[in-house]
Tab-separated table of C-alpha atoms and ligand atoms in Angstrom:
chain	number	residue	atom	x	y	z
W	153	UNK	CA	-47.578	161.453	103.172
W	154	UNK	CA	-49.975	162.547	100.408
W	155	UNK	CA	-49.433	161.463	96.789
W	156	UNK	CA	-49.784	163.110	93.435
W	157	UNK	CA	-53.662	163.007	92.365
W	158	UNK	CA	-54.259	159.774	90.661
W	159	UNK	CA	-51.095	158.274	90.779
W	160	UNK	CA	-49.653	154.493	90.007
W	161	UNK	CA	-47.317	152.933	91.776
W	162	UNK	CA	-45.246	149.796	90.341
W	163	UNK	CA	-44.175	147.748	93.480
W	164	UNK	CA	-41.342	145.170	93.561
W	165	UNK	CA	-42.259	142.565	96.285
W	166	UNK	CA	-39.847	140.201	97.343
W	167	UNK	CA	-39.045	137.056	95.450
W	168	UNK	CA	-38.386	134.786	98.799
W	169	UNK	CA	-36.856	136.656	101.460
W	170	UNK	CA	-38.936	139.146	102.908
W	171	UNK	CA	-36.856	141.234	104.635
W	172	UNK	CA	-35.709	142.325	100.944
W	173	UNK	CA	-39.115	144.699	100.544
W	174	UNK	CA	-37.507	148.338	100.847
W	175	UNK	CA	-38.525	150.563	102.947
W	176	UNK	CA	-40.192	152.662	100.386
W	177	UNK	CA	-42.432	150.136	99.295
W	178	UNK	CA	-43.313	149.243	102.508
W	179	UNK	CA	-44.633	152.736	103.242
W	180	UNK	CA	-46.058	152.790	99.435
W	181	UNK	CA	-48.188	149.792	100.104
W	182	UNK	CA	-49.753	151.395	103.499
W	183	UNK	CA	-50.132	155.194	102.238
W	184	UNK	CA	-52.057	154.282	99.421
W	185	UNK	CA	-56.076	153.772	98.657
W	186	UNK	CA	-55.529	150.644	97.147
W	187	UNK	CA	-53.448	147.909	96.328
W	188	UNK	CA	-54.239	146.308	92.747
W	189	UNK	CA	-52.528	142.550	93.323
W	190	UNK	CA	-52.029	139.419	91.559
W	191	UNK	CA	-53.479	137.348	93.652
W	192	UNK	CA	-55.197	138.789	96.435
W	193	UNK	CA	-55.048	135.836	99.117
W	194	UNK	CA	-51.206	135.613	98.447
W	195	UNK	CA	-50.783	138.891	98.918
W	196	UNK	CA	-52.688	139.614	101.867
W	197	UNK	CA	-49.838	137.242	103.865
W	198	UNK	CA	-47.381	139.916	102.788
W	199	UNK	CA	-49.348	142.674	104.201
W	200	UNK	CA	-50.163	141.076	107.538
W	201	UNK	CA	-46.283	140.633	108.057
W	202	UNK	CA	-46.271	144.093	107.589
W	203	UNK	CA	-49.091	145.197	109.774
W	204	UNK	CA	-50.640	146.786	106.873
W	205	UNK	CA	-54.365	147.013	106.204
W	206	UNK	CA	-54.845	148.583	103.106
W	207	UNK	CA	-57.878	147.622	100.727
W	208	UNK	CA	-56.900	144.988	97.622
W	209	UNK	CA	-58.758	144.188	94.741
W	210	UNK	CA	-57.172	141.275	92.104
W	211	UNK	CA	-55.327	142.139	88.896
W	212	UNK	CA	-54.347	138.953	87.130
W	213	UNK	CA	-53.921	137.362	83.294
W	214	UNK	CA	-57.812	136.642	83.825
W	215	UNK	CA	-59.373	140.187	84.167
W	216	UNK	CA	-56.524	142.339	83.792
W	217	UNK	CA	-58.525	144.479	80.056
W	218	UNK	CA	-61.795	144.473	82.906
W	219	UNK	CA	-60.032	145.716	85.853
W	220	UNK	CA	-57.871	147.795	83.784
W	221	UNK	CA	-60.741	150.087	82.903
W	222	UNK	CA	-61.983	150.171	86.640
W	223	UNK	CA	-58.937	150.772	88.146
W	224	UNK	CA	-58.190	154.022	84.935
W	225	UNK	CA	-61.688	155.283	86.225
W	226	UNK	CA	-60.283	155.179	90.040
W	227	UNK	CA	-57.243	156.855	89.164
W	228	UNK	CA	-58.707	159.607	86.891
W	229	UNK	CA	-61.029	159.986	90.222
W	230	UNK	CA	-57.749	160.838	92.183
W	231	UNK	CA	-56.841	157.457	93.967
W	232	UNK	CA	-53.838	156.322	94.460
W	233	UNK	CA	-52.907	152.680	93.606
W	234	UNK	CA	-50.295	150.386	93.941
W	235	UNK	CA	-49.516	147.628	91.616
W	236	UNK	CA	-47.726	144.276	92.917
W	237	UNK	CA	-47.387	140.743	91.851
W	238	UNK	CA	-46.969	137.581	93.784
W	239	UNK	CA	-43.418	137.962	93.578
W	240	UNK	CA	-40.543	140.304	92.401
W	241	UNK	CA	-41.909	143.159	89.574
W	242	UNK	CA	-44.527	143.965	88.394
W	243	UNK	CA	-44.807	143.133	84.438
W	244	UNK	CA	-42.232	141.301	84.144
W	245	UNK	CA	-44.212	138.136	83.123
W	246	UNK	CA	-46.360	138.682	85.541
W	247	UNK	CA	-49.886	141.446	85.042
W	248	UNK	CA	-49.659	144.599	84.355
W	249	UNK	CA	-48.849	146.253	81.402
W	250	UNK	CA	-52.222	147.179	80.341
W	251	UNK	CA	-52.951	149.013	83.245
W	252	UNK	CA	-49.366	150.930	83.157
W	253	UNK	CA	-49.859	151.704	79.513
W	254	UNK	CA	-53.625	152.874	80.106
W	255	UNK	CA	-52.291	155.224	82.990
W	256	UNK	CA	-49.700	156.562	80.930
W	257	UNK	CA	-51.669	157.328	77.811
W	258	UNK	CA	-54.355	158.691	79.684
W	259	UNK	CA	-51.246	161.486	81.762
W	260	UNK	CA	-51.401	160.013	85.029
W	261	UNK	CA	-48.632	160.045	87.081
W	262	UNK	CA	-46.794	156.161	86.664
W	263	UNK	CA	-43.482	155.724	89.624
W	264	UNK	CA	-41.478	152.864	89.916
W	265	UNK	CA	-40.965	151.841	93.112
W	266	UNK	CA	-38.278	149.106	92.408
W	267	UNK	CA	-36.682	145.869	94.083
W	268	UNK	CA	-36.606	142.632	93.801
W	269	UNK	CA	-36.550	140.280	90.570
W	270	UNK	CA	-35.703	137.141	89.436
W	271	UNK	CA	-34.345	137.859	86.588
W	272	UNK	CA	-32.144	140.479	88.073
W	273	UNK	CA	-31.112	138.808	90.846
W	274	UNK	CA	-30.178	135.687	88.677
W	275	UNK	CA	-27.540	138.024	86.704
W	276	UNK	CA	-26.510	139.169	89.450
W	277	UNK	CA	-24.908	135.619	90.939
W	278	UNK	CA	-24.574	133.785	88.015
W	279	UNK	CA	-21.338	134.351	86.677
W	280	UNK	CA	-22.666	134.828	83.231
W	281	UNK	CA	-22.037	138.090	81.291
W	282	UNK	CA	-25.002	140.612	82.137
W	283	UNK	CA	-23.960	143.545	80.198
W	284	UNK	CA	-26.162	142.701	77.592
W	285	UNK	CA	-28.615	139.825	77.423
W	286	UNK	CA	-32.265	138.904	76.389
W	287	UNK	CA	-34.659	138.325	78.909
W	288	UNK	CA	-37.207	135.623	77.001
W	289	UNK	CA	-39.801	135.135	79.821
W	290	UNK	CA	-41.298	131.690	80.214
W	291	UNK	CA	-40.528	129.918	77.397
W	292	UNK	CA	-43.296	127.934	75.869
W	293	UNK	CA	-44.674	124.749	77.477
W	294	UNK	CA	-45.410	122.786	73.795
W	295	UNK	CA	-42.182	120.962	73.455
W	296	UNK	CA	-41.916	121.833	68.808
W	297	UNK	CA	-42.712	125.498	69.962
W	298	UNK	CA	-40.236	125.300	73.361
W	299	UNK	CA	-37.398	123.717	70.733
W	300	UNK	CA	-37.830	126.158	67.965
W	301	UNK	CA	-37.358	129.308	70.394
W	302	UNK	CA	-34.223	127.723	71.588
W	303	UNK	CA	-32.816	126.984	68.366
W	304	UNK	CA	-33.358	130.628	67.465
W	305	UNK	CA	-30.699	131.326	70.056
W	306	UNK	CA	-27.964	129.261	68.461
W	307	UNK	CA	-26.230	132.506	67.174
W	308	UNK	CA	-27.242	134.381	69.927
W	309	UNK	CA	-23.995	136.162	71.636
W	310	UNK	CA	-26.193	137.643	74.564
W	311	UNK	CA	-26.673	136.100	77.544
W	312	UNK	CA	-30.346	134.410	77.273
W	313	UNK	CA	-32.530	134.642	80.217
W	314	UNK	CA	-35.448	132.417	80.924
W	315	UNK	CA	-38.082	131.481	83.290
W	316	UNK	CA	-38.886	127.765	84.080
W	317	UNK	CA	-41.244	126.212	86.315
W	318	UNK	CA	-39.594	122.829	88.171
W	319	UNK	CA	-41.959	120.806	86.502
W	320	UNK	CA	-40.869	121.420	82.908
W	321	UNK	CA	-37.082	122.413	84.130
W	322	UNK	CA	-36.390	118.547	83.045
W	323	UNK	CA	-37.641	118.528	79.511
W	324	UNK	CA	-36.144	122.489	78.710
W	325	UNK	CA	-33.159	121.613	79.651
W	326	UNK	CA	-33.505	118.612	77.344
W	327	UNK	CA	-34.363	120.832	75.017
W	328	UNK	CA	-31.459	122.965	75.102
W	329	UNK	CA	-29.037	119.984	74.980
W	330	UNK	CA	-31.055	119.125	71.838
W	331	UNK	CA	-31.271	122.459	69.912
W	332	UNK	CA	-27.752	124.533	71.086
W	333	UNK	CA	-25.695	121.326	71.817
W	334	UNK	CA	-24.568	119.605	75.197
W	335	UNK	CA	-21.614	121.719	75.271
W	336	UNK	CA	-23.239	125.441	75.685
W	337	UNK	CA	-22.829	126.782	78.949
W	338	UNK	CA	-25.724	127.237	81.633
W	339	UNK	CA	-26.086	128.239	84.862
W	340	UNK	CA	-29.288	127.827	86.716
W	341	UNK	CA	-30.624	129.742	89.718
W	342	UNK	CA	-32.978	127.739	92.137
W	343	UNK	CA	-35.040	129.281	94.916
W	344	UNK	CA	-32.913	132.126	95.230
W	345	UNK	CA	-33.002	133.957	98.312
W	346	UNK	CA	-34.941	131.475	99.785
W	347	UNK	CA	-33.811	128.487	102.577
W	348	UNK	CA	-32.955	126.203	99.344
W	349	UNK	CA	-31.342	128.546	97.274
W	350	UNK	CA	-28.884	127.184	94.840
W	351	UNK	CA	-27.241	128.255	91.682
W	352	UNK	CA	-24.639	125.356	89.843
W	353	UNK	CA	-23.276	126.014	86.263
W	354	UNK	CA	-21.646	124.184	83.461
W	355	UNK	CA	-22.275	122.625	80.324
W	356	UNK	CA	-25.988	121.797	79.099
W	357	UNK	CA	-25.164	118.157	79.335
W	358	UNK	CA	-23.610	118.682	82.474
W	359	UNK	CA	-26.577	120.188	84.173
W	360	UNK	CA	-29.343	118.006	82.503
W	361	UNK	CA	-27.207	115.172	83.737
W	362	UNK	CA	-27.094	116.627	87.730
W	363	UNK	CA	-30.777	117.664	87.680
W	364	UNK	CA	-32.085	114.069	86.527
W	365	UNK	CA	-29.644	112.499	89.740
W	366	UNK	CA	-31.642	113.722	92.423
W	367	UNK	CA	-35.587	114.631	92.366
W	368	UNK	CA	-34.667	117.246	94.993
W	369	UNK	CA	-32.916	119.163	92.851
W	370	UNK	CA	-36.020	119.692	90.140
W	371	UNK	CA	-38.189	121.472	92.995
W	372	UNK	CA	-38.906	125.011	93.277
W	373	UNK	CA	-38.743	128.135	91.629
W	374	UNK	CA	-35.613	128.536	88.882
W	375	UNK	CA	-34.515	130.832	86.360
W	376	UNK	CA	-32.460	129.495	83.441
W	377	UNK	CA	-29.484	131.449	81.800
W	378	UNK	CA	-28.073	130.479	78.799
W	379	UNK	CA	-24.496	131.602	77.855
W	380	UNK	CA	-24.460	132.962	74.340
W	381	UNK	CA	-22.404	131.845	71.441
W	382	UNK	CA	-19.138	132.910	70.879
W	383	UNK	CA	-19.566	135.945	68.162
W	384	UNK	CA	-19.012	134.894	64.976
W	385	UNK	CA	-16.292	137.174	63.041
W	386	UNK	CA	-17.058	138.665	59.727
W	387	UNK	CA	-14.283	138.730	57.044
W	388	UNK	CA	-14.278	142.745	57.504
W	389	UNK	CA	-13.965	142.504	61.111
W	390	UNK	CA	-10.635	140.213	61.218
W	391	UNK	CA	-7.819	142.602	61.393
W	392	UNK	CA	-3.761	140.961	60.985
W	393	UNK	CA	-0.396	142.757	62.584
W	394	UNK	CA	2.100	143.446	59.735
W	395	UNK	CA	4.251	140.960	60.799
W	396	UNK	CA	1.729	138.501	60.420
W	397	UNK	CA	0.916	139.534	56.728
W	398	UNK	CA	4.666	139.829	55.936
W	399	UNK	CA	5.107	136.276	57.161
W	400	UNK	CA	2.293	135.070	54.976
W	401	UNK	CA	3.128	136.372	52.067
W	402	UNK	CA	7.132	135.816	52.087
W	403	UNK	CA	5.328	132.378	52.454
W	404	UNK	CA	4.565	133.135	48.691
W	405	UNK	CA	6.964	135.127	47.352
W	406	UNK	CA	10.321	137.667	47.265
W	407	UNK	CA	11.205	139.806	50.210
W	408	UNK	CA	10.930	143.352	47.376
W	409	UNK	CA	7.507	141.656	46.173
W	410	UNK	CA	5.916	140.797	50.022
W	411	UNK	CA	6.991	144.736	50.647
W	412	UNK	CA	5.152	145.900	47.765
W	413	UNK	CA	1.827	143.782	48.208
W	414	UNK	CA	1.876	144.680	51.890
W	415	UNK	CA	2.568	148.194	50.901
W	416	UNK	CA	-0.508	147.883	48.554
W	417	UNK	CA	-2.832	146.709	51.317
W	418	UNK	CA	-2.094	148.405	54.753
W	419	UNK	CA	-0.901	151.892	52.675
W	420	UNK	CA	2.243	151.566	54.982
W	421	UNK	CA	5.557	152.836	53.339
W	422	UNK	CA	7.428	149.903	51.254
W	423	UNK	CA	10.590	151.144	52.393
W	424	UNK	CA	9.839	150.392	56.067
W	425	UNK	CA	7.916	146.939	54.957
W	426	UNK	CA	10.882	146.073	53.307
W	427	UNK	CA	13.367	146.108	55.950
W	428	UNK	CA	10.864	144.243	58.299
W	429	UNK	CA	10.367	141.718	55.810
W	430	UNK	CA	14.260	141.621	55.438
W	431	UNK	CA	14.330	140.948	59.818
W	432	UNK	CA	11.798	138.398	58.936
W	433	UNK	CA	13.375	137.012	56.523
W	434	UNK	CA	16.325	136.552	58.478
W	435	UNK	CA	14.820	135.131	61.679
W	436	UNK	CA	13.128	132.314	59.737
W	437	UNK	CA	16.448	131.048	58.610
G	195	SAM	N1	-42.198	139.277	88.009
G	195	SAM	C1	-41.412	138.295	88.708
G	195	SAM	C2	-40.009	138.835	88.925
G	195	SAM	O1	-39.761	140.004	88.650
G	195	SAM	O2	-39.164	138.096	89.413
G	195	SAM	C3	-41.435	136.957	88.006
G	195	SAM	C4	-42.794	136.375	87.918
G	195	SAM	S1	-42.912	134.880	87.056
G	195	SAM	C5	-44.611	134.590	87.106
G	195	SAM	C6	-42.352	133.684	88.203
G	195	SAM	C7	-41.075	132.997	87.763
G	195	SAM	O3	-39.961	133.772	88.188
G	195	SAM	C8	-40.856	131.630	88.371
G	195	SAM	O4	-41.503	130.619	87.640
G	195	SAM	C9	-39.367	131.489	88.281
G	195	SAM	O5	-38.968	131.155	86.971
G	195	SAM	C10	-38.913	132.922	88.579
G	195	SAM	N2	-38.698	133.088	90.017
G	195	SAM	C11	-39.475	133.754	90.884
G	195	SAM	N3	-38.950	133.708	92.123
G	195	SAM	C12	-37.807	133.005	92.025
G	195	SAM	C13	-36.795	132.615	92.941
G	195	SAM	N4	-36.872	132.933	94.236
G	195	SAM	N5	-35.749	131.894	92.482
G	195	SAM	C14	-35.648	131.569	91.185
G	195	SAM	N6	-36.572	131.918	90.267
G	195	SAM	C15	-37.630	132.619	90.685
């Protein structure tokens, strides 16, 4: 199949299993001139399993301004290119966004050819809200730096995604106990879709406490999800049935006064208060 002059492709590659690259990326990754990848070596294991011979050249955190402008000058040239990463998408904390924004400010066609992520595919199994939530990357390896980004969570009601690498898993979720309190809940997805996949929830305490019991258990690849805090309610939020404000206020005073005042605030009719306040009244004593 021939593609649109100059266009960029953004592959997802599978984050474990292969048999999760689609179809469509499969046939992407042999159609076009060249594949711009992470890490070359890594990547040329995925395309022998596929049978694929198409040229690579590196795009990493190292050269990615460098090879940004070569690859631009390829595309305006009418090559085709497709973008992976070791694992999962593209860009997400992994290289690419220069090159995506270059090829986009300079008109080029950009297509997603999506698939597999780790983040994704951690809110997808962990029984955390994913309607809304923050996706926060790697968080930092300095511990002050790791521990204020956390704390900066402590009022956040979204679910908080995170990358971790198994040898600082340990200390962040130290961390977390320490800045957000043992009792905030976690879940944490390990090696998923791999042979050792594993994803256990429960407190911060909880999971700090089962990581440090077996060494196993600190090994591989894991993304860390944070629950967020329950939202706080502001005084203009909290709304009160009738009944409720009758009750507190014949707390306080008459039946014909707790009909008026509640008349006052809810702009009900005080006749109709009145009579509830009477039933009220009545059912109290
Ligand atoms: N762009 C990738 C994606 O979309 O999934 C993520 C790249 S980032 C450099 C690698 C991190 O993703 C790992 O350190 C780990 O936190 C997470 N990760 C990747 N594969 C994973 C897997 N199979 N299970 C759990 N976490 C994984």
């Amino acid at each position: 199949m021939s593609h649109p002059s100059g266009c960029l492709y953004v592959v997802a590659t599978p984050i474990g299993n292969l048999e999760d690259l689609s179809a469509r990326a499969r046939r992407i990754l042999g159609e076009v001139d060249l594949i711009a990848a992470e890490d070359t070596r890594h990547s040329a294991r995925l395309l022998q399993h596929l049978g694929l011979h198409t040229r690579m050249v590196s795009l990493h955190q190292h050269n990615e301004s460098a090879q940004t402008v070569e690859l631009l000058e390829r595309l305006q040239r009418g090559q085709s290119i497709a973008l992976i990463s070791d694992a999962g998408t593209p860009l997400l904390s992994d290289p690419g966004f220069e090159l995506v924004r270059a090829a986009r400010a300079a008109g080029l066609p950009v297509y997603a050819v999506p698939g597999p992520s780790a983040l994704v595919a951690a809110l997808s199994v962990a029984g955390l809200p994913a309607d809304r939530f923050v996706f926060e990357g790697f968080l930092p390896h300095k511990p002050a730096a790791r521990r204020r980004v956390l704390e900066g969570f402590a009022r956040e009601t979204r679910t908080v995604v995170c990358y971790e690498s198994s040898h600082r898993i340990a200390e962040a979720l130290d961390d977390v106990v320490a800045a957000l309190g043992g009792e905030r809940r976690l879940a944490l997805a390990r090696e998923l879709t791999k042979i050792h996949e594993q994803v256990v929830a429960g407190t911060a305490a909880e999971l700090r406490d089962w990581l440090a019991a077996d060494a196993d258990r600190s090994l591989g690849e894991f993304v860390l999800l944070i629950a967020g805090a329950p939202e706080q309610r502001h005084a203009d939020q909290i709304t009160v049935t009738v009944d409720d404000l009758l009750k507190a206020l014949l707390g306080a005073m008459s039946v014909s006064e707790a009909a008026r005042v509640a008349a006052g605030l809810s702009g009900l009719k005080k006749n109709a208060l009145y009579e509830r306040a009477l039933q009220l009244q009545a059912q109290k004593s």
